[in-house]
Short mmCIF file of C-alpha atoms in Angstrom, two decimals:
data_model
loop_
_atom_site.label_atom_id
_atom_site.label_comp_id
_atom_site.label_asym_id
_atom_site.label_seq_id
_atom_site.Cartn_x
_atom_site.Cartn_y
_atom_site.Cartn_z
CA MET A 16 -104.64 -7.78 -22.56
CA ILE A 17 -103.79 -9.81 -19.88
CA THR A 18 -104.36 -8.86 -16.45
CA MET A 19 -102.77 -8.91 -13.80
CA LYS A 20 -105.30 -11.66 -12.23
CA GLN A 21 -105.31 -13.60 -15.41
CA SER A 22 -100.83 -13.95 -15.82
CA ILE A 23 -100.99 -14.48 -11.98
CA LEU A 24 -103.09 -18.00 -12.96
CA LEU A 25 -100.91 -19.35 -16.20
CA PHE A 26 -97.58 -18.27 -14.28
CA THR A 27 -99.44 -21.19 -11.60
CA ALA A 28 -100.73 -23.14 -14.51
CA ILE A 29 -97.04 -23.57 -16.01
CA ALA A 30 -95.63 -23.53 -12.45
CA THR A 31 -98.27 -26.63 -11.67
CA LEU A 32 -97.13 -28.25 -14.95
CA LEU A 33 -93.67 -28.63 -14.47
CA LEU A 34 -93.95 -29.74 -10.84
CA SER A 35 -95.50 -32.31 -12.20
CA ALA A 36 -93.31 -33.18 -15.42
CA SER A 37 -90.34 -32.77 -12.46
CA ILE A 38 -91.96 -35.32 -10.31
CA LEU A 39 -93.43 -37.77 -13.20
CA LYS A 40 -89.31 -38.00 -14.44
CA ALA A 41 -88.25 -40.39 -11.92
CA GLN A 42 -85.04 -39.02 -9.70
CA THR A 43 -81.96 -41.53 -8.96
CA ASN A 44 -82.00 -43.62 -6.07
CA GLU A 45 -79.17 -45.77 -4.19
CA TYR A 46 -79.95 -48.17 -1.85
CA LYS A 47 -77.36 -50.15 0.01
CA ALA A 48 -77.94 -54.48 -1.12
CA ALA A 49 -78.90 -55.15 2.81
CA ASP A 50 -81.61 -52.86 2.49
CA SER A 51 -84.37 -53.79 5.40
CA ASN A 52 -86.39 -54.27 1.59
CA ILE A 53 -84.93 -55.71 -0.12
CA VAL A 54 -85.91 -60.29 0.63
CA TRP A 55 -82.24 -62.66 0.42
CA VAL A 56 -83.30 -66.35 0.35
CA GLY A 57 -80.54 -68.57 1.07
CA ARG A 58 -77.15 -68.59 2.33
CA VAL A 59 -75.77 -65.35 2.89
CA THR A 60 -74.60 -62.79 4.58
CA ALA A 61 -74.37 -58.82 5.20
CA ASP A 62 -71.77 -57.18 6.11
CA ASP A 63 -71.47 -54.31 8.73
CA GLY A 64 -70.94 -51.64 4.91
CA GLY A 65 -74.08 -53.17 3.37
CA ASN A 66 -72.63 -55.27 0.87
CA VAL A 67 -75.07 -58.56 0.05
CA SER A 68 -71.87 -62.17 -0.50
CA GLY A 69 -73.21 -65.18 -1.13
CA ASP A 70 -71.79 -68.39 -3.45
CA TRP A 71 -74.24 -71.19 -3.51
CA SER A 72 -76.43 -71.88 -5.86
CA GLY A 73 -79.65 -70.56 -6.36
CA ILE A 74 -79.33 -68.06 -3.96
CA TYR A 75 -81.72 -65.42 -4.57
CA ALA A 76 -83.24 -61.75 -4.18
CA ARG A 77 -86.51 -60.39 -4.20
CA LEU A 78 -86.51 -56.28 -4.87
CA ARG A 79 -89.64 -53.84 -5.06
CA PHE A 80 -90.03 -50.97 -7.11
CA THR A 81 -91.24 -47.99 -8.30
CA GLY A 82 -89.73 -46.25 -11.66
CA ASP A 83 -88.38 -47.10 -14.83
CA GLY A 84 -84.86 -48.01 -14.35
CA LEU A 85 -83.28 -50.62 -12.50
CA SER A 86 -79.18 -50.99 -12.02
CA VAL A 87 -77.36 -52.62 -9.54
CA LYS A 88 -73.40 -52.28 -8.23
CA VAL A 89 -71.72 -55.99 -7.67
CA SER A 90 -68.28 -57.25 -7.53
CA ASP A 91 -67.98 -60.84 -8.02
CA SER A 92 -64.18 -63.11 -7.74
CA LYS A 93 -65.57 -65.25 -10.98
CA LYS A 94 -67.76 -65.19 -13.80
CA ASN A 95 -72.08 -66.89 -12.54
CA TYR A 96 -75.05 -65.86 -14.51
CA TYR A 97 -78.21 -64.87 -12.82
CA ASN A 98 -81.98 -65.47 -13.95
CA LEU A 99 -83.96 -61.86 -13.77
CA TRP A 100 -87.51 -62.37 -13.81
CA LEU A 101 -89.53 -58.92 -13.51
CA ASP A 102 -93.46 -58.99 -12.15
CA LYS A 103 -93.76 -62.74 -13.14
CA GLU A 104 -93.23 -66.13 -11.16
CA THR A 105 -90.51 -68.61 -11.04
CA TRP A 106 -91.97 -71.21 -13.78
CA ARG A 107 -91.81 -68.86 -16.31
CA GLU A 108 -89.12 -67.79 -18.57
CA PRO A 109 -86.56 -65.64 -16.79
CA ASP A 110 -87.20 -62.11 -18.81
CA LYS A 111 -83.14 -61.99 -18.94
CA ILE A 112 -80.09 -63.85 -17.37
CA VAL A 113 -77.04 -61.14 -16.08
CA THR A 114 -73.81 -62.11 -16.80
CA VAL A 115 -72.10 -61.20 -12.82
CA THR A 116 -67.71 -60.73 -13.04
CA GLY A 117 -65.27 -58.12 -12.17
CA LYS A 118 -64.63 -55.68 -9.59
CA ASP A 119 -67.51 -52.97 -8.23
CA THR A 120 -69.63 -53.67 -11.67
CA THR A 121 -72.03 -52.03 -12.74
CA ILE A 122 -74.86 -53.49 -15.07
CA VAL A 123 -77.97 -51.94 -15.86
CA LEU A 124 -80.50 -54.81 -14.21
CA LEU A 125 -83.43 -52.80 -16.82
CA SER A 126 -83.54 -50.13 -19.17
CA LYS A 127 -86.58 -48.25 -19.25
CA GLU A 128 -86.47 -49.82 -22.73
CA GLU A 129 -86.12 -53.04 -21.49
CA ILE A 130 -88.96 -52.79 -19.03
CA SER A 131 -91.82 -51.43 -21.70
CA ALA A 132 -90.88 -54.53 -23.17
CA ILE A 133 -90.96 -56.85 -21.07
CA CYS A 134 -94.47 -55.26 -19.54
CA GLY A 135 -95.23 -52.92 -22.02
CA LYS A 136 -95.39 -49.33 -22.61
CA LYS A 137 -97.88 -48.41 -20.38
CA ASN A 138 -96.56 -49.94 -16.90
CA ALA A 139 -92.45 -48.57 -18.15
CA LYS A 140 -93.56 -45.45 -16.60
CA PRO A 141 -91.92 -43.74 -13.55
CA THR A 142 -94.97 -44.15 -11.28
CA VAL A 143 -95.92 -48.08 -11.31
CA THR A 144 -94.42 -50.54 -9.28
CA HIS A 145 -93.09 -53.42 -10.15
CA GLN A 146 -91.11 -56.83 -8.72
CA ILE A 147 -87.38 -58.60 -9.61
CA THR A 148 -85.65 -62.13 -8.51
CA LEU A 149 -83.06 -62.49 -8.74
CA GLN A 150 -81.79 -65.97 -8.87
CA LYS A 151 -77.90 -67.15 -9.39
CA ARG A 152 -78.71 -69.93 -11.76
CA THR A 153 -74.75 -71.59 -11.60
CA GLU A 154 -73.15 -72.86 -8.61
CA GLY A 155 -69.64 -71.34 -5.73
CA GLU A 156 -67.13 -73.10 -7.62
CA GLN A 157 -68.03 -70.96 -9.97
CA GLY A 158 -67.12 -67.67 -7.20
CA LEU A 159 -68.16 -65.17 -4.58
CA THR A 160 -70.75 -62.47 -5.13
CA THR A 161 -70.96 -59.44 -3.86
CA PHE A 162 -74.06 -57.23 -4.48
CA HIS A 163 -73.31 -53.78 -3.09
CA SER A 164 -75.88 -51.97 -3.64
CA PHE A 165 -79.83 -51.64 -5.98
CA SER A 166 -80.05 -47.83 -8.59
CA VAL A 167 -83.64 -47.25 -8.73
CA ASN A 168 -84.98 -44.20 -11.45
CA GLY A 169 -87.63 -43.69 -8.23
CA THR A 170 -88.41 -45.34 -5.13
CA LEU A 171 -87.29 -48.79 -3.61
CA LEU A 172 -90.39 -50.76 -1.72
CA PRO A 173 -91.19 -53.54 0.75
CA ALA A 174 -90.53 -56.54 -1.37
CA ASP A 175 -93.28 -59.19 -1.02
CA ALA A 176 -91.53 -61.22 2.74
CA VAL A 177 -90.41 -64.66 3.14
CA ARG A 178 -93.85 -67.28 2.39
CA PRO A 179 -94.81 -69.23 5.33
CA ARG A 180 -93.48 -72.43 3.65
CA VAL A 181 -89.31 -73.13 3.34
CA ILE A 182 -87.67 -76.09 2.11
CA GLU A 183 -84.12 -76.75 2.43
CA PHE A 184 -82.34 -79.38 -0.48
CA VAL A 185 -78.83 -80.56 0.35
CA GLY A 186 -77.53 -81.79 -2.70
CA ASP A 187 -74.74 -82.59 -5.36
CA SER A 188 -75.03 -81.52 -9.18
CA TYR A 189 -78.78 -82.80 -10.16
CA THR A 190 -79.67 -80.82 -6.95
CA CYS A 191 -77.65 -77.54 -8.72
CA GLY A 192 -79.44 -77.73 -11.90
CA TYR A 193 -76.33 -79.02 -14.00
CA GLY A 194 -76.95 -79.15 -17.70
CA SER A 195 -80.31 -78.65 -17.02
CA GLU A 196 -80.50 -76.60 -20.26
CA ASN A 197 -79.40 -78.81 -22.25
CA SER A 198 -81.33 -81.35 -25.01
CA VAL A 199 -77.72 -83.97 -26.31
CA LYS A 200 -76.99 -85.91 -23.03
CA THR A 201 -72.82 -86.43 -24.61
CA ASP A 202 -72.54 -82.74 -24.67
CA PRO A 203 -69.75 -81.35 -22.83
CA PHE A 204 -70.92 -78.73 -19.44
CA LYS A 205 -70.44 -75.51 -19.78
CA PRO A 206 -72.04 -72.76 -16.84
CA GLU A 207 -74.64 -70.94 -18.94
CA THR A 208 -76.46 -74.41 -19.56
CA GLU A 209 -76.46 -74.93 -15.64
CA ASN A 210 -79.47 -73.77 -13.87
CA CYS A 211 -81.31 -74.42 -10.40
CA ASN A 212 -84.17 -73.62 -11.58
CA LYS A 213 -84.93 -76.79 -14.29
CA SER A 214 -84.15 -78.60 -11.39
CA TYR A 215 -86.40 -81.25 -9.07
CA CYS A 216 -85.88 -79.12 -6.38
CA ASN A 217 -87.46 -75.47 -7.35
CA ILE A 218 -90.09 -77.60 -9.49
CA VAL A 219 -90.66 -79.48 -5.93
CA ALA A 220 -90.82 -75.80 -4.22
CA ARG A 221 -93.10 -73.79 -6.32
CA TYR A 222 -95.57 -76.96 -6.44
CA PHE A 223 -95.96 -76.08 -3.20
CA ASP A 224 -95.58 -72.66 -2.94
CA ALA A 225 -92.35 -72.79 -1.22
CA GLU A 226 -89.18 -70.79 -1.00
CA CYS A 227 -85.99 -73.18 -2.34
CA VAL A 228 -82.54 -72.96 -0.01
CA LEU A 229 -79.99 -75.56 -1.67
CA VAL A 230 -76.80 -76.57 -0.02
CA ALA A 231 -75.18 -77.83 -2.82
CA HIS A 232 -72.57 -78.15 -5.01
CA SER A 233 -71.40 -81.04 -8.16
CA GLY A 234 -68.82 -83.95 -7.41
CA PHE A 235 -69.71 -83.92 -3.77
CA GLY A 236 -71.31 -87.05 -2.00
CA ILE A 237 -71.62 -88.42 1.57
CA ALA A 238 -68.63 -89.93 1.57
CA ARG A 239 -66.85 -89.53 -1.64
CA ASN A 240 -66.70 -87.26 -4.13
CA TYR A 241 -67.03 -88.54 -7.67
CA ASN A 242 -63.99 -90.51 -8.84
CA ASP A 243 -62.24 -89.68 -5.86
CA ASN A 244 -61.55 -86.11 -5.89
CA VAL A 245 -61.01 -83.71 -3.02
CA LYS A 246 -60.35 -86.05 -0.35
CA GLY A 247 -61.98 -86.16 3.19
CA TRP A 248 -64.52 -82.92 2.00
CA TYR A 249 -67.51 -83.82 1.83
CA MET A 250 -71.10 -83.28 1.84
CA PRO A 251 -71.39 -83.04 5.98
CA GLU A 252 -68.88 -80.82 6.87
CA ARG A 253 -69.47 -78.35 3.82
CA TYR A 254 -73.41 -78.27 5.02
CA SER A 255 -71.54 -76.21 8.11
CA GLN A 256 -70.58 -73.90 5.55
CA LEU A 257 -71.82 -69.63 5.04
CA TYR A 258 -69.87 -70.57 1.80
CA ASP A 259 -69.95 -73.45 -0.65
CA MET A 260 -66.44 -72.53 -0.86
CA ASP A 261 -64.91 -70.94 1.82
CA ARG A 262 -63.83 -74.41 4.49
CA GLU A 263 -63.12 -71.98 6.93
CA SER A 264 -66.22 -69.83 6.93
CA ARG A 265 -69.18 -70.92 9.55
CA TRP A 266 -73.50 -70.60 9.30
CA ASP A 267 -75.57 -69.89 11.75
CA ALA A 268 -78.57 -71.21 11.91
CA ALA A 269 -79.63 -69.85 14.78
CA SER A 270 -79.81 -65.99 13.10
CA CYS A 271 -80.46 -67.13 9.55
CA PRO A 272 -84.03 -64.45 9.36
CA VAL A 273 -85.07 -68.09 6.99
CA LYS A 274 -85.61 -71.33 8.12
CA PRO A 275 -86.62 -74.27 6.13
CA ASN A 276 -89.28 -76.18 7.49
CA ILE A 277 -88.26 -79.54 6.22
CA THR A 278 -84.77 -80.97 5.08
CA VAL A 279 -84.60 -83.31 1.31
CA ILE A 280 -80.80 -84.63 1.20
CA TYR A 281 -80.71 -86.18 -2.54
CA LEU A 282 -76.70 -87.33 -2.56
CA CYS A 283 -74.34 -90.63 -3.47
CA THR A 284 -75.11 -90.87 -6.90
CA ASN A 285 -71.12 -89.71 -6.49
CA ASP A 286 -70.30 -92.23 -3.44
CA PHE A 287 -71.48 -95.22 -6.45
CA SER A 288 -69.50 -92.63 -8.88
CA THR A 289 -66.78 -94.81 -11.40
CA ASP A 290 -68.14 -98.90 -10.44
CA ARG A 291 -66.78 -97.95 -6.80
CA GLN A 292 -68.70 -97.45 -3.45
CA PRO A 293 -66.64 -95.65 0.47
CA SER A 294 -67.02 -98.79 2.26
CA GLU A 295 -70.78 -99.07 4.28
CA SER A 296 -69.51 -98.20 7.52
CA MET A 297 -68.42 -94.47 6.77
CA PHE A 298 -71.50 -94.06 4.76
CA LYS A 299 -73.25 -94.45 7.26
CA LYS A 300 -70.88 -92.72 9.87
CA ASN A 301 -71.09 -90.07 7.69
CA TYR A 302 -75.10 -89.83 6.96
CA ILE A 303 -75.81 -89.93 10.45
CA THR A 304 -73.31 -87.13 11.40
CA LEU A 305 -75.18 -85.29 8.42
CA ILE A 306 -78.98 -85.40 9.92
CA GLY A 307 -77.03 -84.86 12.82
CA LYS A 308 -76.94 -81.25 11.44
CA ILE A 309 -80.20 -79.99 10.66
CA LYS A 310 -81.11 -81.48 13.74
CA GLU A 311 -79.52 -79.29 15.65
CA ALA A 312 -79.77 -76.42 13.69
CA TYR A 313 -84.21 -76.13 13.43
CA GLY A 314 -84.45 -78.96 16.34
CA GLU A 315 -85.36 -82.88 16.85
CA GLY A 316 -89.26 -82.64 15.50
CA HIS A 317 -86.86 -80.58 11.86
CA PRO A 318 -88.66 -83.83 8.82
CA VAL A 319 -85.87 -85.32 6.39
CA LEU A 320 -86.64 -86.70 4.28
CA CYS A 321 -83.53 -88.97 2.71
CA VAL A 322 -83.81 -89.92 -0.82
CA ALA A 323 -82.10 -91.97 -3.39
CA GLY A 324 -81.28 -92.13 -6.91
CA LYS A 325 -81.51 -94.11 -9.19
CA ASN A 326 -78.31 -95.03 -9.94
CA ASP A 327 -77.46 -97.98 -7.74
CA PHE A 328 -80.29 -101.06 -5.69
CA LEU A 329 -76.89 -100.28 -2.76
CA MET A 330 -77.09 -96.86 -2.42
CA ALA A 331 -80.63 -97.45 -1.37
CA SER A 332 -79.97 -100.43 0.68
CA TYR A 333 -76.84 -97.96 2.43
CA ILE A 334 -79.57 -95.37 2.47
CA ARG A 335 -82.76 -97.32 3.87
CA GLU A 336 -80.54 -98.48 7.19
CA VAL A 337 -79.16 -95.49 7.96
CA VAL A 338 -82.50 -94.45 8.01
CA ALA A 339 -83.74 -96.87 9.76
CA ASP A 340 -80.75 -96.76 12.82
CA CYS A 341 -79.79 -93.53 12.51
CA GLY A 342 -81.75 -92.35 16.23
CA PHE A 343 -83.11 -89.38 15.45
CA GLY A 344 -87.15 -89.57 14.38
CA ASN A 345 -89.37 -87.50 11.74
CA VAL A 346 -86.71 -88.54 9.63
CA SER A 347 -88.43 -90.98 5.88
CA PHE A 348 -86.34 -92.47 2.98
CA ALA A 349 -87.53 -92.65 -0.43
CA VAL A 350 -86.39 -94.44 -3.47
CA LEU A 351 -86.14 -93.53 -6.73
CA ALA A 352 -86.21 -96.63 -9.65
CA PRO A 353 -83.98 -96.52 -12.26
CA ASN A 354 -87.10 -95.69 -14.34
CA VAL A 355 -87.93 -92.86 -13.67
CA HIS A 356 -86.42 -91.17 -16.29
CA ASN A 357 -85.45 -92.13 -19.70
CA SER A 358 -81.76 -92.63 -20.62
CA GLU A 359 -82.38 -90.43 -23.40
CA SER A 360 -85.19 -87.16 -24.59
CA ASP A 361 -85.31 -86.45 -20.23
CA LEU A 362 -81.46 -85.31 -19.95
CA GLY A 363 -78.79 -82.87 -20.47
CA ALA A 364 -74.85 -82.21 -20.07
CA SER A 365 -73.11 -84.65 -19.19
CA PHE A 366 -75.49 -87.80 -18.93
CA HIS A 367 -77.60 -85.20 -16.12
CA PRO A 368 -81.42 -84.77 -16.58
CA ASN A 369 -82.50 -82.27 -18.04
CA TYR A 370 -86.10 -80.16 -17.66
CA GLN A 371 -87.74 -83.09 -18.31
CA GLY A 372 -86.15 -85.20 -16.02
CA HIS A 373 -86.31 -83.32 -13.49
CA ILE A 374 -89.63 -82.66 -13.61
CA LYS A 375 -90.64 -86.82 -13.55
CA LYS A 376 -88.08 -87.08 -10.34
CA ALA A 377 -90.18 -83.82 -8.75
CA TYR A 378 -93.52 -86.05 -9.17
CA ASN A 379 -91.39 -88.64 -7.08
CA ILE A 380 -90.12 -86.16 -4.65
CA ILE A 381 -93.83 -84.34 -4.46
CA PRO A 382 -95.98 -86.45 -1.94
CA TYR A 383 -93.17 -87.52 0.84
CA VAL A 384 -92.55 -83.99 1.66
CA ALA A 385 -96.81 -83.44 1.22
CA THR A 386 -97.00 -86.60 3.77
CA MET A 387 -94.01 -84.82 6.11
CA THR A 388 -94.86 -81.53 6.47
CA GLY A 389 -99.22 -82.16 7.06
CA TRP A 390 -98.95 -80.07 3.12
CA ASP A 391 -102.05 -80.66 0.83
CA ILE A 392 -101.59 -81.66 -3.06
CA THR A 393 -103.92 -80.19 -5.68
CA PRO A 394 -104.07 -82.13 -8.35
CA GLU A 395 -105.41 -79.32 -10.63
CA LYS A 396 -101.81 -77.94 -9.51
CA PRO A 397 -99.26 -77.94 -12.70
CA ILE A 398 -95.72 -79.85 -11.21
CA ARG A 399 -93.02 -76.92 -12.89
#
């Protein structure tokens, strides 16, 4: 026969078990995309409603949470692709590629089953802490993404803070990783195979444990765009834009929380495309204008590295003269010789470098960045 005291003890034990079970079962909580716990890198902007928008290639977010599921409410003006890593460094292959399209779309970024498959069953419990990196693979031409909110089957926590080192890259299709996931140079371009994470820029940034900010658009140059397409709108103008595809938008460097330690300009392949080139005077004027905008944004002492591609020695001559005559301090010149990568196995779609070709480019750029910033080169550290 159970006494009153035993009944009370039994009731208390059952209640405790039920309470523990309810705690273990994560509660779904919604957080605005502009929540202070989420770290955003790249040219994005938050509105008064807590939405975060951006279209530049390579913008990314870090988000830490406890729980067993994560989803996002998002809108996109066209169709973009995002890399997602869960509890991994970004040199690895992404755990998932997320397609973003439509208006006010709810996308499950990670289900309990996916977390279990990636991290193991033990690490899929609601009490385990995870961090994701969500990176835009595709460039502005593929659309503007607006993140509204993230829903977590658990709790949002502060993500890893912005790293002390930040590199800004100003470039074209090479910087965007155009066709970087292809292995055949005659393959046509597809947005699905554009991946800026396999471009030289992210490889260089990873080597220095730096954040990577991209201001890049395929087909654009300093004073001439590919095959003379889109006349009168070049990268010096585009550099001033908050959004890649919005000519009227204006980027405010002073209000941007992520400021680079160095800017690398890798442009001009399009200027010298299709066996033509811009006038020397216009080229130099526009290039110096771009350098001036960078200096205005970050200060006269801000290092700027001007890289000439392997395509044309006249291009290299023009850029060398720009660096010598621009009138700004702490501006350096680097040139990639024709044999920096080969023209067969190192090329992906539309004769653009694939990942292997980009690694070779990174090998050549890293020493210049190290010299200009004073950052150490570690011989045993892999470049990937």
